[in-house]
Every structure is written in structure tokens, then in C-alpha cells.
């Protein structure tokens, strides 16, 4: 393995983690809740995309256009799911002690995981979209066009989110609520609606990552969100939780660490999984 | 005179503590009304109940004859009743300009928000100089001006100020009171909550004195200034 290859795969994986980490960080920023069910929303996104694919496979055909259509549908569905989760599980506990909400988040995580297991069965599903086409060679490294396209989509989504949060009326309200929700009420901000919107956006990003994971790894299962949830949380903490640009940076650092950690630890005789290297380093 | 705000028999409890035990209060059109009292008398609770962030147990609150006792805080702001909270509570990591823009959150047309922000900058030139600075970098007096300016961008018909003089130097208190008077001259009714009775009674037309959750005294500001009870309890000899 050469170093350029490690950097490229690190960036690819990192852009992926970043989409999930952003939602983690947004939700924490606005209501100071560690949403442990966030990784499972990523899994729900993958299954939402899977459902669209299975139902409309013939009409959509294969390739990138299909992937983008599926992604949009999955983002809307996952966003809706996130809003629902906030409405039924977190809003009633808005003024409850933090620990109660945290336990509720763990419960929500189980509910999503085993709800999907009941609906789709516990065995992994094969993702019926194949984007393992051409490969691009850069020096002595290679990336597939599918990887490039997904990274590009992730970058576009992150840039859009950054603009939204920095310049729009809604984004301004989100930043204001993260500082002082009560003062926002007095300024006439419908705090409930803005929080709902935040959950929608954060979950939709996780949903997009879920579809990308399905298309890339080719296989999804109901527990796929668990580890990525932990990694996204790690990335968000590295970047300073609540700080969106920090979350992206943290995710890329984590992606690179993993990418470099696997061959390094293997060479030194340590049998290490990809994840172990990210959590021990 | 039309009444902007009419409160009857307002009672609020926090758990077993009775914060308000039947408050009657009204604010007329274009009037400055002072609400005076010591710490814990129920002044802040009264305004919080009006702005909908604290729920009342009994009594009614009406704005322009319409009942708003159970209305949401944002719909109360939409009706033109804006509360400038105690301790200012500006958004310290948003710029001065962004703070003012949040004040116009309920206003649908962007042009009237921009127009009102320009008016705020005319009223408080210091804010215009610091428009790109973060709110937290302002001095106490500037933060109070920002808090008042932010509320003005909502286009209030009644502005409720909770302890605007708190922690400010006497000279700055005078500036803030001048600003309140000029806001009132441009047609906005003011409910002014103060411990600093002397400063408040200078600008107010009428006043209420509240003690242990009840209105104990009310009358024109000129009368309250000379009332022996008020002099003794709040103005000093």
C-alpha cells in the first residue's frame, strides 16, 4: 500500500463519517442531547433506499441517476423519521433531567434497530445498486468513479449545510437557540419548529450517508448504524461537539487515522480491526 | 385611552410557592407604566406570564381586548408584545447585526426588518459602529442597548423591559432611560420593571408598586414620587 492510496481512502471514509457526525453535532448543539439513535437513522436511510430500489428497480435502472433519486427519497424519509423521533421521544422530555433523555436515546436506538430487524428480517440484505464501474488511476493510487461521485455529493451537502447555518434566517435561529433557547422564545422564534427542522436536516444527512454506504459496501443490516454512530460521535468530539466545521474536520482526521492505522498495526504484528485502530489511537 | 394590555386577577405559582396572588394591571396606548418592587416581589414573574414563558394558574391577560392567557410565546410576539429579559440575554456568539436580525424573526417581509434595523442604528449609533462584532464583546450598557434594539426590530406596540438599569453606571442608566422615552414618543407603549424606582418614576406616566405578589399601590408617577410609603421603601429619605 502506498501513502497516496491511504490518504485517498481515508478522505473517502472521512467524508462519509462527516455526514453522520454533522447530524450528531447539530442535535447536540441545539438541544444538548447526545442522540445515540443517530447512527441508527443512518441505518434507516440505507433501508429506505433499499426499499425504493426493490420497489422501483425496473423503472429506475442502474447507475448514478438511480443512485441520486434513491438518495433524495431516502433523505426525505430519514429526515421525516428523525423529526418523528424528536416529536415522540425527545420533545416530551425537553425539561426533564439530562440523564432521562440520554436513556431515552439509547431506547430509541434499540427501537429503531429491532424495529427494522422485525420489518426486514435479521439477515443482511444485498444492495441492488451496482456502481462498481470504472477506476481512476492517480500516480500509483486508484479510486473508483463511484467513490469520487459519493465524495463529491458529500462535499456538496456539507457546503449547503454550512451556507444554510451561516446565512439563512433558519440557520441564524438554530445558532441562537444553541446559545439561549429562552431568549429565542422571547424574540418570537418558534423554538419547537426550529428544533424539528434541525432533526430533519441532521437525519437526512445521515440517510444520505446510509445510501452511500449501501451502494459502496453492497450489503446492509439492521446493526450497521451502531459502530458508525460511535465513530461519528468520536469525530464530533474531536472537532468540538456542537461545532459543525469541527465535526467535518474530526471525521476526516478519523478517516485518515483508520486508513493509516490498519496497515501500520498489521505490519507490526498486531491483529487489529479497522475500528480498533480508530478507538485506540 | 385604548388599553394595550389588561391583566385581571393574575395568579402564578412555582410548585407550592405563590409568586403572584391576584395582580391587576393595565397599560394604555402610548403610555409608560413602571412596575416597582423589591427582589422576589413578583415583577419578573408578571412579565414572564405576559410573554407566555410562565403559565398562570388563574386570571386573564388580554392584549387589545383579545385573550392571550394561553397563547404561545411566539404568537404573543407576533401580536406586538415583546419582552426584553432581565440580564439582557443577548446572543453573545452572534454578531450585533445578527442579534438584531433575530429580533425580526417573526416579521415576514425582509425590507421592514432592514428598515427597522436602520432605525435602531440611528437610535444607538454605538451599535452601528460595532455591527460586525460579536454580542459578547460589548460593554454592559451597549448590551442593554442591543437587547432593546433587538426587541424594537420585532416592531412592538408594547415593549416590556425587565430591569434595564441593572448593573449599569448612573450615566449609562440615564442614556437607557432617554432611549426608552424616545421609543415611547415614537408611539410604543412601555412596561418598565425596575428596582431603581427613582430612575423609573422619572420617565413613567403611571406606576404600580408590587409586594409579595400583590399590587399594593398604584397611581400617576408624580404622585408615587412623593408618596410617603414609596419614599420610605424605595427612594430612601
Coordinates of C-alpha atoms in Angstrom, one line a residue:
Chain A
X1 CA 0.0 0.0 0.0
X2 CA 1.3 3.4 -0.8
X3 CA 0.7 6.6 1.0
X4 CA -1.4 8.4 -1.6
X5 CA -3.7 5.4 -1.6
X6 CA -4.1 5.6 2.1
X7 CA -4.8 9.3 2.0
X8 CA -7.5 8.9 -0.7
X9 CA -9.3 6.1 1.1
X10 CA -9.0 8.0 4.3
X11 CA -10.7 11.0 2.7
X12 CA -13.4 8.9 1.2
X13 CA -14.3 7.2 4.5
X14 CA -13.9 10.5 6.3
X15 CA -16.4 12.3 4.1
X16 CA -18.8 9.5 4.9
X17 CA -18.3 9.8 8.7
X18 CA -18.6 13.6 8.3
X19 CA -22.2 13.4 7.0
X20 CA -23.2 11.4 10.1
X21 CA -21.0 13.4 12.5
X22 CA -22.7 16.6 11.4
X23 CA -26.1 15.4 12.5
X24 CA -24.7 14.4 15.8
X25 CA -23.1 17.7 16.3
X26 CA -26.2 19.7 15.2
X27 CA -28.5 18.0 17.5
X28 CA -26.1 18.3 20.4
X29 CA -25.6 22.0 19.6
X30 CA -29.2 22.8 19.6
X31 CA -30.7 20.8 22.5
X32 CA -27.5 19.5 24.2
X33 CA -28.6 15.9 23.6
X34 CA -26.3 13.1 22.6
X35 CA -28.6 11.4 20.2
X36 CA -27.5 7.8 20.5
X37 CA -30.1 6.8 17.9
X38 CA -28.4 9.0 15.3
X39 CA -26.3 6.1 13.9
X40 CA -29.5 4.1 13.6
X41 CA -31.0 6.8 11.5
X42 CA -28.1 6.2 9.1
X43 CA -29.2 2.6 9.0
X44 CA -32.8 3.6 8.4
X45 CA -31.6 5.7 5.5
X46 CA -29.9 2.7 4.0
X47 CA -33.1 0.6 4.4
X48 CA -35.2 3.4 3.0
X49 CA -33.0 3.5 -0.1
X50 CA -33.2 -0.3 -0.3
X51 CA -37.0 -0.2 -0.2
X52 CA -37.1 2.3 -3.1
X53 CA -34.7 0.2 -5.0
X54 CA -36.6 -3.0 -4.5
X55 CA -39.9 -1.5 -5.4
X56 CA -38.8 0.7 -8.3
X57 CA -35.7 -1.2 -9.6
X58 CA -37.1 -1.7 -13.1
X59 CA -38.2 1.9 -13.6
X60 CA -35.0 3.4 -12.2
X61 CA -32.5 1.2 -13.9
X62 CA -28.9 1.3 -12.5
X63 CA -26.1 3.8 -12.3
X64 CA -25.7 7.2 -10.9
X65 CA -29.0 8.8 -11.8
X66 CA -30.8 6.0 -10.0
X67 CA -28.5 6.4 -7.0
X68 CA -29.3 10.1 -6.8
X69 CA -33.0 9.7 -7.0
X70 CA -32.8 7.0 -4.3
X71 CA -30.7 9.2 -2.2
X72 CA -33.2 12.1 -2.3
X73 CA -36.1 9.8 -1.4
X74 CA -34.1 8.2 1.4
X75 CA -33.0 11.6 2.7
X76 CA -36.6 12.8 2.9
X77 CA -37.7 9.5 4.5
X78 CA -34.9 9.5 7.1
X79 CA -35.4 13.2 7.8
X80 CA -39.1 12.5 8.5
X81 CA -38.1 9.7 10.7
X82 CA -35.8 11.9 12.7
X83 CA -38.5 14.5 13.1
X84 CA -40.9 11.9 14.3
X85 CA -38.3 10.6 16.8
X86 CA -37.8 14.1 18.2
X87 CA -41.6 14.6 18.4
X88 CA -42.5 11.4 20.3
X89 CA -39.3 10.6 22.2
X90 CA -37.4 13.8 23.0
X91 CA -39.8 16.8 23.0
X92 CA -41.9 15.5 25.9
X93 CA -38.6 15.3 27.9
X94 CA -37.4 18.8 27.0
X95 CA -37.3 19.9 30.6
X96 CA -36.5 16.5 32.1
X97 CA -33.1 15.7 33.6
X98 CA -30.4 15.1 31.0
X99 CA -29.9 11.5 32.0
X100 CA -33.6 10.6 31.3
X101 CA -33.2 11.9 27.8
X102 CA -29.9 10.1 27.3
X103 CA -31.6 6.8 28.4
X104 CA -34.5 7.6 26.0
X105 CA -32.0 8.0 23.2
X106 CA -30.5 4.5 23.9
X107 CA -34.0 3.2 24.0
X108 CA -34.8 4.9 20.7
X109 CA -31.7 3.3 19.2
X110 CA -32.8 -0.2 20.2
X111 CA -36.3 0.5 18.9
X112 CA -35.0 1.5 15.5
X113 CA -32.6 -1.4 15.3
X114 CA -35.0 -4.1 16.2
X115 CA -37.9 -2.4 14.5
X116 CA -36.0 -2.7 11.2
X117 CA -35.0 -6.3 12.2
X118 CA -38.6 -7.2 12.5
X119 CA -39.7 -5.4 9.3
X120 CA -36.8 -6.6 7.1
X121 CA -35.5 -9.7 8.8
X122 CA -32.3 -10.0 10.7
X123 CA -30.2 -11.3 7.8
X124 CA -28.1 -8.8 5.8
X125 CA -29.7 -7.5 2.5
X126 CA -27.8 -7.2 -0.7
X127 CA -28.0 -3.6 -2.0
X128 CA -29.2 -4.0 -5.6
X129 CA -27.4 -1.0 -7.0
X130 CA -24.1 -1.7 -8.5
X131 CA -21.8 1.3 -9.0
X132 CA -18.5 -0.7 -9.1
X133 CA -17.7 0.6 -12.6
X134 CA -14.6 2.4 -13.8
X135 CA -11.4 3.2 -11.8
X136 CA -9.4 6.3 -12.0
X137 CA -5.6 6.0 -11.6
X138 CA -3.7 8.8 -10.0
X139 CA 0.0 8.2 -9.8
X140 CA 0.2 4.7 -8.2
X141 CA -3.1 5.0 -6.4
X142 CA -6.6 4.3 -7.6
X143 CA -10.2 5.4 -6.8
X144 CA -13.4 4.2 -8.3
X145 CA -15.7 6.7 -10.0
X146 CA -18.3 5.7 -7.5
X147 CA -16.1 6.8 -4.7
X148 CA -15.4 10.1 -6.4
X149 CA -19.1 10.7 -7.0
X150 CA -20.0 9.9 -3.5
X151 CA -17.3 12.1 -2.0
X152 CA -18.5 14.9 -4.3
X153 CA -22.1 14.5 -3.2
X154 CA -21.0 14.6 0.5
X155 CA -19.0 17.8 -0.1
X156 CA -21.9 19.5 -1.8
X157 CA -24.2 18.5 1.1
X158 CA -21.7 19.8 3.7
X159 CA -21.2 23.1 1.8
X160 CA -25.0 23.5 1.5
X161 CA -25.4 22.9 5.2
X162 CA -22.6 25.4 6.1
X163 CA -24.3 28.1 3.9
X164 CA -27.7 27.4 5.5
X165 CA -26.4 27.6 9.0
X166 CA -24.3 30.7 8.4
X167 CA -26.5 32.9 6.2
X168 CA -30.2 32.0 6.4
X169 CA -32.9 33.0 8.8
X170 CA -33.4 29.4 9.8
X171 CA -29.7 28.9 10.4
X172 CA -29.5 32.1 12.4
X173 CA -32.3 30.8 14.6
X174 CA -30.5 27.5 15.1
X175 CA -27.4 29.2 16.2
X176 CA -29.4 31.5 18.5
X177 CA -31.3 28.5 20.1
X178 CA -28.0 26.7 20.8
X179 CA -26.9 29.7 22.9
X180 CA -30.1 30.7 24.7
X181 CA -33.4 29.0 23.8
X182 CA -35.4 31.0 26.3
X183 CA -34.3 34.3 24.8
X184 CA -35.3 32.9 21.4
X185 CA -38.8 32.3 22.7
X186 CA -39.0 36.0 23.8
X187 CA -37.9 37.0 20.3
X188 CA -40.8 35.1 18.8
X189 CA -38.8 32.2 17.4
X190 CA -40.9 29.1 17.3
X191 CA -38.3 27.0 19.0
X192 CA -40.1 23.7 18.6
X193 CA -40.3 24.2 14.8
X194 CA -36.6 25.1 14.5
X195 CA -35.6 22.0 16.6
X196 CA -37.8 19.9 14.4
X197 CA -36.1 21.3 11.3
X198 CA -32.7 20.6 12.8
X199 CA -33.6 17.0 13.3
X200 CA -34.9 16.7 9.8
X201 CA -31.7 18.1 8.3
X202 CA -29.3 16.1 10.5
X203 CA -31.2 12.9 9.9
X204 CA -31.4 13.5 6.2
X205 CA -27.6 13.8 6.0
X206 CA -27.3 10.5 7.9
X207 CA -29.8 9.0 5.5
X208 CA -27.7 10.1 2.5
X209 CA -24.6 8.5 4.1
X210 CA -26.6 5.3 4.7
X211 CA -27.5 5.0 1.0
X212 CA -23.9 5.7 0.1
X213 CA -22.7 3.0 2.5
X214 CA -25.2 0.5 1.0
X215 CA -24.1 1.3 -2.6
X216 CA -20.4 1.2 -1.7
X217 CA -20.3 -1.9 0.6
X218 CA -23.1 -3.6 -1.3
X219 CA -24.7 -5.0 1.8
X220 CA -26.8 -3.6 4.7
X221 CA -28.1 -4.9 8.0
X222 CA -30.0 -3.6 11.0
X223 CA -27.0 -3.2 13.2
X224 CA -24.8 -1.3 10.7
X225 CA -25.6 2.0 12.4
X226 CA -24.1 1.0 15.8
X227 CA -20.4 1.3 15.0
X228 CA -20.7 4.3 12.7
X229 CA -22.7 6.0 15.4
X230 CA -19.8 5.6 17.8
X231 CA -17.3 6.8 15.1
X232 CA -19.4 9.8 14.2
X233 CA -19.7 10.7 17.9
X234 CA -15.9 10.4 18.2
X235 CA -15.5 12.6 15.2
X236 CA -17.9 15.2 16.6
X237 CA -16.0 15.2 19.9
X238 CA -12.6 15.5 18.2
X239 CA -13.9 18.6 16.4
X240 CA -15.6 20.0 19.5
X241 CA -19.2 18.9 19.7
X242 CA -21.7 21.4 18.5
X243 CA -19.1 22.9 16.1
X244 CA -20.1 21.9 12.6
X245 CA -16.9 22.6 10.7
X246 CA -15.0 20.9 13.6
X247 CA -17.2 17.8 13.1
X248 CA -16.2 17.6 9.4
X249 CA -12.5 18.0 10.3
X250 CA -12.8 15.4 13.1
X251 CA -14.4 13.0 10.7
X252 CA -11.6 13.4 8.2
X253 CA -8.9 13.0 10.9
X254 CA -10.7 9.8 12.0
X255 CA -10.9 8.5 8.4
X256 CA -7.2 9.1 7.9
X257 CA -6.3 7.6 11.2
X258 CA -8.2 4.4 10.3
X259 CA -6.8 4.3 6.9
X260 CA -3.2 4.6 8.1
X261 CA -3.8 2.6 11.2
X262 CA -4.8 -0.7 9.6
X263 CA -1.7 -1.4 7.6
X264 CA 0.6 0.0 10.3
X265 CA -0.8 -2.2 13.0
X266 CA -0.8 -5.2 10.7
X267 CA 2.8 -4.7 9.9
X268 CA 3.8 -4.6 13.5
X269 CA 2.2 -7.9 14.0
X270 CA -0.9 -6.6 15.9
X271 CA -4.1 -8.1 14.7
X272 CA -6.3 -5.1 14.6
X273 CA -9.6 -4.3 13.0
X274 CA -10.3 -1.0 11.3
X275 CA -12.4 0.2 14.2
X276 CA -9.9 -0.9 16.9
X277 CA -7.3 1.4 15.4
X278 CA -9.7 4.3 15.4
X279 CA -10.6 3.9 19.1
X280 CA -7.2 3.1 20.4
X281 CA -5.4 5.8 18.6
Chain B
X1 CA -57.4 55.9 26.0
X2 CA -57.3 52.4 24.5
X3 CA -55.8 49.7 26.6
X4 CA -52.9 47.8 25.1
X5 CA -52.7 45.3 28.0
X6 CA -55.2 44.4 30.6
X7 CA -54.4 41.9 33.4
X8 CA -57.0 40.7 35.8
X9 CA -56.6 38.6 38.9
X10 CA -53.3 37.0 37.7
X11 CA -52.0 34.2 39.9
X12 CA -48.8 32.3 39.3
X13 CA -47.3 29.5 41.4
X14 CA -43.9 27.8 41.2
X15 CA -44.6 24.5 42.9
X16 CA -46.0 25.4 46.2
X17 CA -44.7 29.0 46.2
X18 CA -47.2 31.6 45.3
X19 CA -45.4 34.1 43.2
X20 CA -48.4 36.2 42.2
X21 CA -51.6 36.3 44.2
X22 CA -54.0 38.2 42.0
X23 CA -52.4 41.1 40.1
X24 CA -54.5 43.6 38.3
X25 CA -52.6 45.8 35.9
X26 CA -53.2 47.7 32.7
X27 CA -51.1 49.6 30.2
X28 CA -52.7 52.2 27.9
X29 CA -51.8 53.2 24.4
X30 CA -48.6 55.3 24.2
X31 CA -48.2 55.0 28.0
X32 CA -45.0 54.3 30.1
X33 CA -46.0 52.3 33.1
X34 CA -43.5 51.5 35.8
X35 CA -43.7 48.3 37.8
X36 CA -41.8 48.7 41.0
X37 CA -40.9 46.4 43.9
X38 CA -38.2 44.6 45.8
X39 CA -36.5 41.4 44.9
X40 CA -38.9 38.5 44.8
X41 CA -42.0 40.7 44.8
X42 CA -43.2 39.2 41.5
X43 CA -42.2 41.7 38.9
X44 CA -40.3 39.4 36.6
X45 CA -43.0 36.7 37.0
X46 CA -45.6 39.2 35.9
X47 CA -43.8 40.0 32.6
X48 CA -42.9 36.3 32.1
X49 CA -46.6 35.4 32.4
X50 CA -47.5 38.2 29.9
X51 CA -44.9 36.9 27.4
X52 CA -46.1 33.4 27.7
X53 CA -43.0 31.7 29.1
X54 CA -44.6 31.2 32.5
X55 CA -48.1 29.8 32.8
X56 CA -50.7 31.4 35.1
X57 CA -52.9 29.4 37.4
X58 CA -55.7 31.9 37.4
X59 CA -56.6 35.2 35.9
X60 CA -56.7 36.6 32.4
X61 CA -54.3 38.6 30.3
X62 CA -55.7 40.5 27.3
X63 CA -53.9 42.4 24.6
X64 CA -56.1 44.8 22.6
X65 CA -59.2 43.2 24.0
X66 CA -58.1 39.7 22.9
X67 CA -57.3 37.0 25.4
X68 CA -53.7 35.9 25.3
X69 CA -53.5 34.0 28.6
X70 CA -52.8 30.7 26.9
X71 CA -51.1 31.9 23.8
X72 CA -47.7 30.7 22.7
X73 CA -44.7 33.0 23.3
X74 CA -44.1 33.4 19.5
X75 CA -47.7 34.3 18.8
X76 CA -47.5 36.9 21.6
X77 CA -44.5 38.5 19.9
X78 CA -46.5 38.4 16.6
X79 CA -49.2 40.5 18.3
X80 CA -46.6 43.1 19.0
X81 CA -45.8 42.4 22.7
X82 CA -42.1 42.0 23.2
X83 CA -40.2 41.2 26.4
X84 CA -36.6 42.4 26.9
X85 CA -35.5 39.9 29.6
X86 CA -33.6 40.6 32.8
X87 CA -29.9 40.3 32.3
X88 CA -30.3 41.3 28.6
X89 CA -29.7 37.8 27.3
X90 CA -28.2 38.8 24.0
X91 CA -26.7 36.1 21.8
X92 CA -23.1 36.5 22.7
X93 CA -21.6 34.5 19.8
X94 CA -23.8 36.1 17.2
X95 CA -22.8 39.5 15.7
X96 CA -24.6 42.6 16.7
X97 CA -26.3 42.7 13.3
X98 CA -27.3 39.0 13.6
X99 CA -28.8 39.7 17.1
X100 CA -30.9 42.4 15.5
X101 CA -32.0 40.1 12.7
X102 CA -33.2 37.5 15.2
X103 CA -35.3 40.2 16.7
X104 CA -37.1 40.4 13.3
X105 CA -37.7 36.7 13.2
X106 CA -41.5 37.0 13.2
X107 CA -41.5 39.7 10.6
X108 CA -42.2 38.2 7.2
X109 CA -41.0 41.0 4.9
X110 CA -37.2 41.4 4.9
X111 CA -37.5 45.0 3.8
X112 CA -39.2 46.2 7.0
X113 CA -36.7 44.3 9.1
X114 CA -33.9 46.1 7.3
X115 CA -35.7 49.4 7.8
X116 CA -36.1 48.8 11.5
X117 CA -32.5 47.8 11.9
X118 CA -31.5 51.1 10.3
X119 CA -33.7 52.9 12.8
X120 CA -32.1 51.0 15.7
X121 CA -28.7 52.1 14.4
X122 CA -29.9 55.7 14.3
X123 CA -31.2 55.4 17.9
X124 CA -28.0 53.7 19.1
X125 CA -25.1 54.8 16.9
X126 CA -22.7 52.7 19.1
X127 CA -24.3 49.6 17.8
X128 CA -23.8 50.6 14.2
X129 CA -20.1 51.1 14.9
X130 CA -20.0 47.5 16.3
X131 CA -22.3 45.8 13.9
X132 CA -19.9 43.1 12.9
X133 CA -18.6 42.4 16.5
X134 CA -19.8 39.5 18.5
X135 CA -22.5 40.5 21.0
X136 CA -20.5 39.2 23.9
X137 CA -17.7 41.7 23.3
X138 CA -20.0 44.7 24.0
X139 CA -20.0 46.6 27.3
X140 CA -22.9 46.2 29.7
X141 CA -24.6 49.4 28.5
X142 CA -24.1 48.5 24.9
X143 CA -25.5 45.1 25.5
X144 CA -28.6 46.7 27.1
X145 CA -29.0 48.9 24.0
X146 CA -28.6 45.8 21.8
X147 CA -31.3 44.0 23.8
X148 CA -33.7 46.9 23.5
X149 CA -32.8 47.4 19.8
X150 CA -33.3 43.7 19.1
X151 CA -36.8 43.9 20.6
X152 CA -37.6 47.0 18.5
X153 CA -36.9 45.1 15.3
X154 CA -39.9 43.0 16.1
X155 CA -42.0 46.1 15.6
X156 CA -43.6 46.1 19.1
X157 CA -46.7 48.0 20.1
X158 CA -45.8 47.3 23.7
X159 CA -42.3 46.7 24.9
X160 CA -41.7 45.3 28.3
X161 CA -38.3 45.9 29.9
X162 CA -37.1 43.9 32.8
X163 CA -34.6 45.8 34.9
X164 CA -32.9 47.6 32.1
X165 CA -30.8 49.6 34.5
X166 CA -29.3 46.6 36.4
X167 CA -25.6 46.7 36.7
X168 CA -25.1 49.9 34.7
X169 CA -23.3 53.1 35.7
X170 CA -25.6 56.0 36.5
X171 CA -24.6 57.9 33.4
X172 CA -25.5 54.8 31.2
X173 CA -28.8 54.4 33.1
X174 CA -29.7 57.9 32.1
X175 CA -28.9 57.1 28.5
X176 CA -31.0 54.0 28.6
X177 CA -33.9 55.9 30.2
X178 CA -33.6 58.6 27.4
X179 CA -33.8 55.8 24.8
X180 CA -36.9 54.4 26.5
X181 CA -38.5 57.9 26.4
X182 CA -37.8 58.3 22.7
X183 CA -39.1 54.9 21.9
X184 CA -42.3 55.8 23.7
X185 CA -42.5 59.2 21.8
X186 CA -42.4 57.3 18.5
X187 CA -45.7 55.5 19.6
X188 CA -44.7 52.4 21.5
X189 CA -46.2 51.7 24.9
X190 CA -43.7 50.7 27.6
X191 CA -44.0 48.5 30.7
X192 CA -40.9 49.2 32.7
X193 CA -39.9 46.9 35.5
X194 CA -37.4 48.4 37.9
X195 CA -35.8 48.2 41.3
X196 CA -34.3 51.6 40.5
X197 CA -37.6 53.4 41.4
X198 CA -36.1 56.9 41.1
X199 CA -35.0 56.4 37.5
X200 CA -38.2 54.7 36.5
X201 CA -40.5 57.2 38.0
X202 CA -38.7 60.0 36.2
X203 CA -39.8 58.6 32.7
X204 CA -43.0 56.8 33.6
X205 CA -46.5 58.2 33.4
X206 CA -48.0 55.8 35.9
X207 CA -46.7 53.3 38.3
X208 CA -47.6 50.2 40.2
X209 CA -45.9 49.0 43.4
X210 CA -45.9 45.3 43.9
X211 CA -45.1 43.4 47.1
X212 CA -45.4 39.7 47.8
X213 CA -47.3 39.0 44.6
X214 CA -49.9 41.7 45.1
X215 CA -50.3 45.3 43.9
X216 CA -50.1 47.4 47.0
X217 CA -50.1 50.9 45.4
X218 CA -50.9 52.5 42.1
X219 CA -51.1 56.0 40.7
X220 CA -49.6 58.6 38.5
X221 CA -45.8 58.7 38.6
X222 CA -45.8 62.2 40.0
X223 CA -47.9 61.1 43.0
X224 CA -45.8 58.0 43.6
X225 CA -42.7 60.0 43.7
X226 CA -44.0 61.9 46.7
X227 CA -46.0 59.1 48.4
X228 CA -44.5 58.6 51.9
X229 CA -44.7 54.8 51.6
X230 CA -42.8 54.8 48.3
X231 CA -40.3 57.3 49.5
X232 CA -39.6 55.3 52.6
X233 CA -39.4 51.9 51.0
X234 CA -37.9 52.6 47.5
X235 CA -36.5 56.0 47.2
X236 CA -34.7 56.5 50.5
X237 CA -35.1 59.6 52.6

